[in-house]
Each structure stands twice: as structure tokens, then as C-alpha cells.
Coordinates of C-alpha atoms and ligand atoms in Angstrom, one line a residue:
Chain H
M904 CA 28.2 32.2 11.3
D905 CA 24.5 32.7 11.8
R906 CA 21.9 31.2 9.5
L907 CA 21.6 34.3 7.4
D908 CA 25.3 34.4 6.7
L909 CA 25.3 30.7 5.9
L910 CA 22.5 31.3 3.4
R911 CA 24.4 34.2 1.8
E912 CA 27.4 31.9 1.5
A913 CA 25.3 29.1 -0.1
A914 CA 23.8 31.6 -2.5
R915 CA 27.2 33.0 -3.3
K916 CA 28.5 29.5 -4.1
V917 CA 25.7 28.8 -6.5
L918 CA 26.2 32.2 -8.2
D919 CA 29.9 31.7 -8.5
S920 CA 29.5 28.1 -10.0
G921 CA 28.8 29.6 -13.4
Q922 CA 25.8 27.2 -13.6
V923 CA 23.1 29.7 -13.2
E924 CA 22.1 33.2 -14.4
G925 CA 20.9 34.2 -11.0
V926 CA 19.6 33.1 -7.6
L927 CA 16.0 33.9 -6.6
A928 CA 15.8 34.7 -2.9
L929 CA 14.3 37.3 -0.6
R930 CA 15.6 40.8 -0.2
A931 CA 15.1 43.1 2.8
D932 CA 12.8 45.9 1.8
H933 CA 11.1 48.5 4.0
G934 CA 11.1 46.3 7.0
G935 CA 9.7 43.4 5.0
T936 CA 10.9 41.2 2.2
V937 CA 10.4 41.0 -1.5
P938 CA 11.5 38.4 -4.1
H939 CA 14.7 39.3 -5.8
L940 CA 16.9 37.8 -8.4
F941 CA 20.5 38.1 -7.4
H942 CA 23.1 38.1 -10.2
P943 CA 26.7 36.8 -10.0
G944 CA 28.8 39.5 -8.5
D945 CA 25.9 41.2 -6.7
D946 CA 26.2 42.4 -3.1
L947 CA 24.3 39.9 -1.0
S948 CA 24.1 41.9 2.2
D949 CA 20.4 42.6 1.8
L950 CA 19.5 39.0 1.0
A951 CA 17.0 38.2 3.7
L952 CA 15.2 35.3 5.4
W953 CA 12.1 36.6 7.1
P954 CA 9.2 37.2 6.7
K955 CA 9.0 34.3 4.3
F956 CA 7.3 34.6 1.0
P957 CA 6.6 31.8 -1.5
L958 CA 9.0 31.9 -4.5
P959 CA 7.8 29.1 -6.7
R960 CA 5.5 31.2 -8.8
T961 CA 8.0 34.0 -9.2
V962 CA 10.6 31.4 -10.5
D963 CA 7.9 30.0 -12.8
M964 CA 7.5 33.5 -14.3
L965 CA 11.2 34.0 -14.7
L966 CA 11.8 30.6 -16.3
S967 CA 8.9 31.3 -18.7
S968 CA 10.1 34.7 -19.7
H969 CA 13.7 33.5 -20.1
P970 CA 13.4 30.1 -21.7
E971 CA 17.1 29.5 -21.8
A972 CA 17.9 30.6 -18.3
R973 CA 19.0 28.3 -15.4
L974 CA 18.4 29.6 -12.0
G975 CA 19.1 29.0 -8.3
I976 CA 16.3 29.4 -5.8
V977 CA 16.2 29.4 -2.0
V978 CA 13.6 26.8 -0.9
R979 CA 12.0 26.1 2.4
G980 CA 10.2 22.8 2.8
C981 CA 6.9 24.3 1.6
D982 CA 8.6 26.0 -1.4
E983 CA 10.2 22.7 -2.5
R984 CA 6.9 20.8 -2.1
G985 CA 5.2 23.6 -4.1
L986 CA 7.8 23.2 -6.9
I987 CA 7.3 19.5 -7.0
E988 CA 3.5 19.8 -7.4
M989 CA 4.0 22.5 -10.0
A990 CA 6.4 20.3 -11.9
K991 CA 3.9 17.5 -12.0
R992 CA 1.5 19.9 -13.8
H993 CA 4.2 21.1 -16.2
Q994 CA 4.5 24.6 -14.6
V995 CA 8.2 24.5 -13.9
D996 CA 11.1 22.6 -15.3
L997 CA 13.1 21.4 -12.2
A998 CA 16.1 20.5 -14.4
R999 CA 16.6 24.2 -14.9
L1000 CA 16.7 24.9 -11.2
T1001 CA 19.4 24.6 -8.5
L1002 CA 17.7 24.3 -5.1
I1003 CA 19.2 25.9 -2.1
G1004 CA 17.4 24.1 0.8
L1005 CA 16.6 26.1 3.9
A1006 CA 15.3 24.4 7.1
C1007 CA 12.9 26.5 9.2
T1008 CA 13.5 27.2 12.8
A1009 CA 11.2 26.1 15.6
E1010 CA 10.2 29.8 16.0
E1011 CA 9.3 30.0 12.3
V1012 CA 7.3 26.8 12.6
A1013 CA 5.3 28.3 15.4
Y1014 CA 4.3 31.1 13.1
C1015 CA 2.9 28.8 10.3
P1016 CA 2.2 25.4 11.7
C1017 CA 3.9 22.9 9.3
T1018 CA 4.3 19.2 9.5
R1019 CA 7.5 19.0 7.5
P1020 CA 9.4 22.3 7.9
Y1021 CA 12.4 21.4 5.9
P1022 CA 13.2 20.4 2.3
N1023 CA 14.6 17.1 1.1
E1024 CA 18.1 18.4 0.9
I1025 CA 19.1 20.9 3.5
A1026 CA 21.9 23.4 2.6
V1027 CA 21.3 25.8 5.5
G1028 CA 19.9 25.2 9.0
E1029 CA 18.8 22.1 10.8
A1030 CA 15.6 20.1 10.5
V1031 CA 13.3 20.7 13.4
E1032 CA 10.2 18.6 14.0
G1033 CA 6.9 19.7 12.4
V1034 CA 3.9 20.6 14.5
E1035 CA 0.2 19.8 14.2
H1036 CA -2.3 22.4 13.2
V1037 CA -4.0 22.8 16.5
L1038 CA -7.0 24.8 15.3
A1039 CA -7.7 22.1 12.6
A1040 CA -7.7 19.4 15.3
E1041 CA -10.0 21.5 17.5
Q1042 CA -12.6 21.7 14.7
A1043 CA -13.2 18.0 15.0
R1044 CA -14.6 18.5 18.4
L1045 CA -17.3 21.1 17.3
S1046 CA -20.8 20.1 16.6
L1047 CA -22.2 20.6 13.1
A1048 CA -24.2 23.6 14.2
E1049 CA -21.1 25.1 15.9
R1050 CA -19.1 24.6 12.7
M1051 CA -21.7 26.3 10.6
A1052 CA -21.9 29.3 12.9
F1053 CA -18.1 29.5 13.0
W1054 CA -17.6 29.5 9.2
R1055 CA -20.6 31.7 8.5
R1056 CA -19.0 34.3 10.7
Q1057 CA -15.6 33.8 9.1
F1058 CA -16.7 33.8 5.5
A1059 CA -18.9 36.8 6.1
K1060 CA -15.6 38.8 6.6
C1061 CA -14.3 38.0 3.1
F1062 CA -14.4 40.9 0.7
K1063 CA -13.0 38.9 -2.2
C1064 CA -9.7 40.5 -2.6
Y1065 CA -8.5 37.2 -4.1
G1066 CA -5.3 37.6 -2.0
C1067 CA -5.5 34.0 -0.9
R1068 CA -5.6 32.8 -4.5
N1069 CA -3.0 35.2 -5.8
V1070 CA -0.4 34.3 -3.2
C1071 CA -0.9 30.6 -3.4
P1072 CA 1.9 28.7 -5.2
Q1073 CA -0.6 26.1 -6.3
C1074 CA -3.0 28.5 -8.0
F1075 CA -1.9 28.9 -11.6
C1076 CA -5.0 28.2 -13.7
E1077 CA -5.4 30.6 -16.5
Q1078 CA -9.1 30.7 -15.9
C1079 CA -10.1 30.7 -12.2
T1080 CA -13.4 29.1 -11.2
L1081 CA -13.6 31.8 -8.5
E1082 CA -14.1 34.4 -11.2
D1083 CA -16.8 32.4 -13.0
D1084 CA -20.1 34.1 -12.5
L1085 CA -21.9 30.7 -12.6
W1086 CA -20.3 29.6 -9.4
V1087 CA -19.3 32.8 -7.6
E1088 CA -21.5 35.8 -8.5
R1089 CA -19.7 38.9 -9.4
G1090 CA -20.2 42.0 -7.4
V1091 CA -21.7 40.2 -4.4
L1092 CA -20.0 40.8 -1.0
A1093 CA -19.4 38.7 1.0
P1094 CA -19.5 35.7 -1.3
P1095 CA -22.8 33.8 -0.6
F1096 CA -22.2 30.9 1.8
P1097 CA -20.8 28.4 0.9
S1098 CA -19.7 29.3 -2.7
F1099 CA -16.3 30.9 -3.0
H1100 CA -14.6 29.3 0.0
L1101 CA -15.7 25.7 -0.5
I1102 CA -14.8 25.8 -4.1
R1103 CA -11.4 27.1 -3.3
A1104 CA -11.0 24.5 -0.5
L1105 CA -11.8 21.7 -2.9
H1106 CA -9.4 23.0 -5.5
T1107 CA -6.6 22.7 -2.9
V1108 CA -7.1 18.9 -2.6
G1109 CA -4.0 17.1 -3.9
K1110 CA -2.2 20.4 -4.3
C1111 CA -2.0 22.4 -1.1
I1112 CA 1.4 21.9 0.4
G1113 CA 0.6 23.7 3.6
C1114 CA 2.6 26.9 3.3
H1115 CA -0.1 28.9 5.0
E1116 CA 0.6 31.9 2.8
C1117 CA -3.1 32.3 2.0
E1118 CA -4.0 32.7 5.6
L1119 CA -1.0 34.9 6.4
S1120 CA -2.0 37.2 3.6
C1121 CA -5.8 37.3 4.2
P1122 CA -6.6 40.9 5.4
A1123 CA -9.8 39.6 7.0
D1124 CA -7.9 37.1 9.1
I1125 CA -10.0 34.1 8.0
P1126 CA -8.3 30.9 9.2
L1127 CA -8.4 29.3 5.8
T1128 CA -5.8 26.7 6.4
I1129 CA -8.1 24.9 8.9
L1130 CA -10.2 23.6 6.0
Y1131 CA -7.2 22.9 3.7
T1132 CA -5.4 21.0 6.4
L1133 CA -8.4 18.8 7.2
L1134 CA -8.8 18.1 3.5
R1135 CA -5.1 17.3 3.1
Q1136 CA -5.4 14.8 6.0
D1137 CA -8.4 13.3 4.3
A1138 CA -6.7 12.9 1.0
Q1139 CA -3.8 11.3 2.7
E1140 CA -6.1 8.8 4.4
M1141 CA -8.4 8.2 1.5
F1142 CA -5.9 8.2 -1.4
G1143 CA -2.6 7.9 0.4
Y1144 CA -1.6 11.1 -1.4
E1145 CA 0.7 13.7 0.1
P1146 CA 1.2 16.9 -2.0
G1147 CA 4.8 17.6 -2.7
A1148 CA 6.2 14.4 -1.3
S1149 CA 7.3 13.0 -4.6
L1150 CA 7.4 13.7 -8.3
E1151 CA 6.0 10.3 -9.1
D1152 CA 2.8 10.2 -7.2
K1153 CA -0.1 11.3 -9.3
P1154 CA -2.7 13.8 -8.0
P1155 CA -5.7 11.6 -7.0
L1156 CA -8.6 13.7 -8.2
V1157 CA -7.4 14.1 -11.7
V1158 CA -6.2 10.6 -12.6
A1159 CA -8.2 7.5 -13.2
G1160 CA -8.1 4.7 -10.7
V1161 CA -10.1 4.0 -7.6
T1162 CA -8.8 2.8 -4.3
Chain Y
M1092 CA -38.8 20.6 11.7
S1093 CA -42.5 20.6 10.7
E1094 CA -44.3 17.3 10.3
D1095 CA -45.2 17.8 6.7
F1096 CA -41.7 18.7 5.5
E1097 CA -41.2 17.5 1.9
P1098 CA -37.5 17.4 1.1
R1099 CA -36.4 18.8 -2.2
I1100 CA -34.1 16.4 -3.8
I1101 CA -32.1 16.8 -7.0
G1102 CA -30.8 13.6 -8.6
F1103 CA -28.0 13.8 -11.2
L1104 CA -28.3 10.6 -13.2
C1105 CA -25.8 9.5 -15.9
N1106 CA -27.4 8.9 -19.2
W1107 CA -26.0 5.5 -19.9
C1108 CA -26.8 3.5 -16.7
S1109 CA -28.7 5.3 -14.0
Y1110 CA -31.1 7.3 -16.1
A1111 CA -32.0 4.1 -17.9
G1112 CA -32.4 2.5 -14.6
A1113 CA -34.8 5.2 -13.5
D1114 CA -36.6 4.8 -16.8
A1115 CA -36.9 1.1 -16.2
A1116 CA -38.3 1.8 -12.7
G1117 CA -40.9 4.0 -14.4
T1118 CA -42.0 1.4 -17.0
S1119 CA -42.1 -1.3 -14.4
R1120 CA -44.4 0.9 -12.3
L1121 CA -42.1 0.7 -9.3
P1122 CA -43.2 3.3 -6.7
Y1123 CA -40.6 5.8 -5.4
P1124 CA -41.1 9.2 -3.7
P1125 CA -41.9 12.1 -5.9
N1126 CA -39.5 14.3 -4.1
I1127 CA -36.7 13.7 -6.5
R1128 CA -36.2 15.9 -9.5
I1129 CA -34.0 14.2 -12.0
V1130 CA -31.3 15.9 -14.1
R1131 CA -29.8 13.8 -16.8
V1132 CA -26.1 14.2 -17.3
M1133 CA -23.9 12.4 -19.8
C1134 CA -21.7 10.9 -17.0
S1135 CA -21.5 11.1 -13.3
G1136 CA -18.1 12.6 -13.9
R1137 CA -19.9 15.6 -15.2
V1138 CA -21.2 16.4 -11.7
S1139 CA -18.6 18.8 -10.5
P1140 CA -18.4 19.8 -6.8
E1141 CA -19.3 23.3 -8.0
L1142 CA -22.5 22.0 -9.4
V1143 CA -23.4 20.2 -6.2
L1144 CA -22.7 23.3 -4.1
R1145 CA -24.8 25.5 -6.4
T1146 CA -27.6 23.0 -6.3
F1147 CA -27.6 23.2 -2.5
R1148 CA -27.5 27.0 -2.7
E1149 CA -30.5 26.9 -5.0
G1150 CA -32.5 25.2 -2.4
A1151 CA -32.0 21.5 -2.6
D1152 CA -32.2 19.7 0.7
G1153 CA -30.4 16.7 -0.7
V1154 CA -28.3 15.8 -3.8
L1155 CA -28.2 12.3 -5.1
V1156 CA -25.6 11.4 -7.7
L1157 CA -26.1 8.2 -9.6
G1158 CA -23.7 6.7 -12.1
C1159 CA -22.6 3.4 -13.8
H1160 CA -20.8 0.9 -11.6
I1161 CA -17.0 1.1 -11.6
G1162 CA -15.9 -0.6 -14.8
D1163 CA -19.1 0.2 -16.7
C1164 CA -18.7 4.0 -17.3
H1165 CA -19.4 4.8 -20.9
Y1166 CA -16.3 7.0 -20.8
T1167 CA -14.2 4.3 -19.1
D1168 CA -13.1 6.2 -16.0
G1169 CA -15.4 9.2 -15.7
N1170 CA -16.9 7.7 -12.6
H1171 CA -13.4 7.2 -11.1
R1172 CA -13.3 10.9 -10.6
T1173 CA -16.8 10.9 -9.1
A1174 CA -15.8 8.1 -6.7
K1175 CA -13.1 10.3 -5.3
R1176 CA -14.6 13.8 -5.5
I1177 CA -17.9 13.1 -3.8
P1178 CA -16.4 11.6 -0.6
I1179 CA -14.1 14.5 -0.3
L1180 CA -16.9 17.0 -0.8
R1181 CA -18.9 15.2 1.8
K1182 CA -16.0 15.7 4.2
L1183 CA -15.8 19.4 3.4
L1184 CA -19.6 19.8 3.9
S1185 CA -19.3 18.3 7.3
Y1186 CA -16.4 20.7 8.2
V1187 CA -18.6 23.7 7.5
G1188 CA -21.6 22.2 9.4
I1189 CA -23.6 20.7 6.6
E1190 CA -24.7 17.1 7.2
P1191 CA -22.7 15.0 4.7
E1192 CA -25.7 12.6 4.5
R1193 CA -27.3 15.3 2.3
L1194 CA -25.1 14.2 -0.5
R1195 CA -25.0 10.6 -1.6
L1196 CA -23.3 8.8 -4.5
E1197 CA -24.5 5.4 -5.7
W1198 CA -23.9 3.2 -8.7
V1199 CA -27.1 2.1 -10.5
S1200 CA -27.1 0.2 -13.7
S1201 CA -29.8 0.2 -16.4
S1202 CA -31.2 -3.1 -15.2
E1203 CA -31.3 -2.1 -11.5
A1204 CA -34.8 -0.5 -11.5
Q1205 CA -35.5 -2.0 -8.1
R1206 CA -32.3 -0.7 -6.7
F1207 CA -33.0 2.8 -8.1
A1208 CA -36.4 2.9 -6.4
Q1209 CA -34.9 1.7 -3.1
V1210 CA -32.0 4.2 -3.2
V1211 CA -34.4 7.1 -3.9
S1212 CA -36.7 6.0 -1.1
E1213 CA -34.0 5.6 1.4
F1214 CA -32.3 8.9 0.5
T1215 CA -35.6 10.7 0.7
E1216 CA -36.2 9.4 4.2
T1217 CA -32.7 10.3 5.3
V1218 CA -33.1 13.9 4.1
R1219 CA -36.6 14.1 5.6
R1220 CA -35.2 13.2 9.0
L1221 CA -32.4 15.8 8.6
G1222 CA -35.0 18.6 7.8
P1223 CA -34.6 21.5 5.5
L1224 CA -31.1 22.8 4.7
E1225 CA -30.9 26.5 5.6
L1226 CA -28.0 28.1 3.7
K1227 CA -29.4 31.6 3.2
G1228 CA -29.4 34.4 5.7
G1229 CA -27.4 34.6 8.9
A1230 CA -24.0 36.1 9.1
Ligands
LIG60 S1 -1.5 26.8 2.4 FE1 -2.8 28.2 1.2 S2 -1.3 29.3 -0.2 FE2 -0.2 27.5 0.6 S3 -0.5 25.9 -0.9 FE3 -2.2 25.7 0.6 S4 -3.9 26.9 -0.3 FE4 -2.0 27.6 -1.3
LIG61 S1 -7.6 36.7 1.2 FE1 -9.3 36.6 2.7 S2 -10.6 38.4 2.2 FE2 -9.2 38.0 0.4 S3 -10.5 36.7 -0.9 FE3 -9.2 35.3 0.3 S4 -10.5 34.9 2.1 FE4 -11.4 36.7 1.1
LIG62 S1 -21.2 7.2 -18.2 FE1 -22.3 6.5 -16.4 S2 -20.8 7.1 -14.9 FE2 -19.8 7.7 -16.7

């Protein structure tokens, strides 16, 4: 059986267990994929794997609108880490979820460089090694002037579609700083350097679990995850914090205590 | 960089320690460079990264954040946040090509007038050496 069949089988098992109202997964749609809630008894032949899409916020929405429901959800490593960070901030109740862990393939990992491309518990697939973010590592070798020139050029392409924020499983604030006129002027394109992008980058600290969805969805092809990856490495070094690693670790920037 | 460049420096000083320290420097007639313009905040924890970025955008060449020593914050742990945010922000500034030395965090108590004057003098010289920060223009 191939990986997709195994995933369908795993989803079927959870659906048949009687423990859940449905399983959130991806469904093939017009050559792409969309989040879909499969119900017990549903035909699973259009349950799909790729292209990946983050499901944590969709499941959050479903759990909120159906306060009694228990759901299954297919999680890749990044989805699981995302759920853990969300749970810490009281966005999802993990007790109401049954996770179906999916390990990414080496091919998939090449598409979105990830240091830990598998969840804690793997139901389908086999763990492959993570890879470093090559572009982020290369940045370190640039001079300050080269970095400024590079990011000015990149940020100048932004037309503030807010896609990076909207797709991010870690962006769930009710009021977004990126929409606050005081910090990011409305109606100004591109956002004046270095407002929008540095604010967003800072807000990923202690949260960004490296799913790369922001960059994948950016219509202007801005390599956003370079900055987020560098900051994630810094937070690891400075505070020993790794987003999504455990439910117990407290996000460093919002709790008291200095190291 | 022109010889007579006078850096524009904004200092965010917490009300309870550092502002009092600056005040003490004034009453003791300790000399320090006039480049700093002081903004009093209730706690160094009030100085959000957004505020620092905006200050740079408004034309500051350097931003100095001064607060109570760890353990002395009037709000117990406001400065714990500052102690973590500012170093991260300095990293990020460097990633987009802004010298992290343009942003500095120090703890200055109300009795440290001398230290206040020294920090401001040192920081002003650091920023003077770096030259003006050009954020506007260019694509
Ligand atoms: S990689 Fe992008 S979309 Fe994913 S968590 Fe980090 S900031 Fe959010
Ligand atoms: S997705 Fe890209 S273009 Fe859209 S707001 Fe984010 S950075 Fe700008
Ligand atoms: S009151 Fe001085 S740093 Fe908080």
C-alpha cells in the first residue's frame, strides 16, 4: 500500500472508532487541495496528501463552532508543533483531538526546508532527517550593506495582501498589529522599510514552528522564512526555547524570568 | 560621513529608576552630550519593538533604552521582557542590515547619575562613529 492508502486507512480507523465526529484532512480539489472534514461513512477516495496546507487554524475554528465535538486531524510535524503552540495560548483543546501523525518524505522536505519533518507519533510514513535552511545560513555571510540592499528589494515587492499572516497557524490575534495605523500606515504600498516585515518577524519569535506556509503563499515571492528561521535559531540559543517542542515550555518573550 | 554629524538619539527612560538617575545627573551638573532626547516611560517594559522601529523610522540614529536593574522593576518583572526583547530586536536589525549597536539597553538606577552620564556619552560616540541611519528612500 502506498502512503496515501495508508493515510486513508488510518483516517478510516479513527472515523470508525466512534470517538470522533469527523476527521479533518485535505481533499483533492481542482488539482490542488482544500481542508475537508470527513465524516464517518464518507468515501475517502479524494482524501489527499499534497500540496500540504496547515490545518491547525481550521480545526480551531471547527472546535470553537462545535463546542461538544471531538475530531480527528491529520498532522505533519509542523501541524503538530503548531497545535502545541496554539494549545499553550488556549487556542485549541488537545484533549478533544485525535492526531493522525504523518511523516513527510525527503522530496517534501526539499520543498519546505524543515528541521523536524515528522510528528511525535507517526501513524503513516517514516521519519526522514530534517534539513537546514540554506538561504538563512547564507545570509550570515552577507555584509550589513548587502543585507539592507537585499531586504529593501524584497520588501519593496510586498503589496500587503496579508496572505503571510492569514495562512500562518500562529497568527490568531483578534487585533493585528499589522493593521494598526500607528505602526503600519494604511494605504501605503509597499509598507515603509522596515515597518510591516520586522514587526511580523518579531511576532513570530517563540511561535513560528517553521511550516513555511507564509513564504509558500506569498504572491510576491518574498523569502520570509529566512528571517523567521534566523530568529528561531536565536531564541533557541538565547532562551533555549523551541516552538512546538513541548506543551510545558513557556514562550520566552511573554513570561517573566531572565536567563 | 560628514565631520560635523550630530547623531539624533532618543532615550526611553523608565520613570522609577533611570529617569530619576538622569534627573540626578542634571542636579549634580554632570556633563553629558546634548544629543539625547529623553522620553519618560513608566517602565522599560513599555518600550515595545514596534516603538523602537517607529523611532528609527522617524529619524533617530540611535535608540537607548534605560530601565531599573533586574529585581528592581517597579512592576516586578516588566524589565524581564525588555531584557529578552531588545537583544532579539538587535539581532533582527542586523539581519536587515541595520547596525545592532544603534540600539542599546542598560540598567540605570536612580542613584547612578554618573553611570547615566557615562552610558549616554559612550552611546553618543558609538552612534557618531556609525554615522546617520538612512532608512528612507531606495527600493
Ligand atoms: S513559517 Fe510562516 S506561516 Fe509557518 S508558523 Fe512560521 S511565520 Fe507562521
Ligand atoms: S504574503 Fe507577501 S505580498 Fe502578501 S503581505 Fe505577506 S509579504 Fe506582503
Ligand atoms: S519600572 Fe523601571 S524597568 Fe520597570
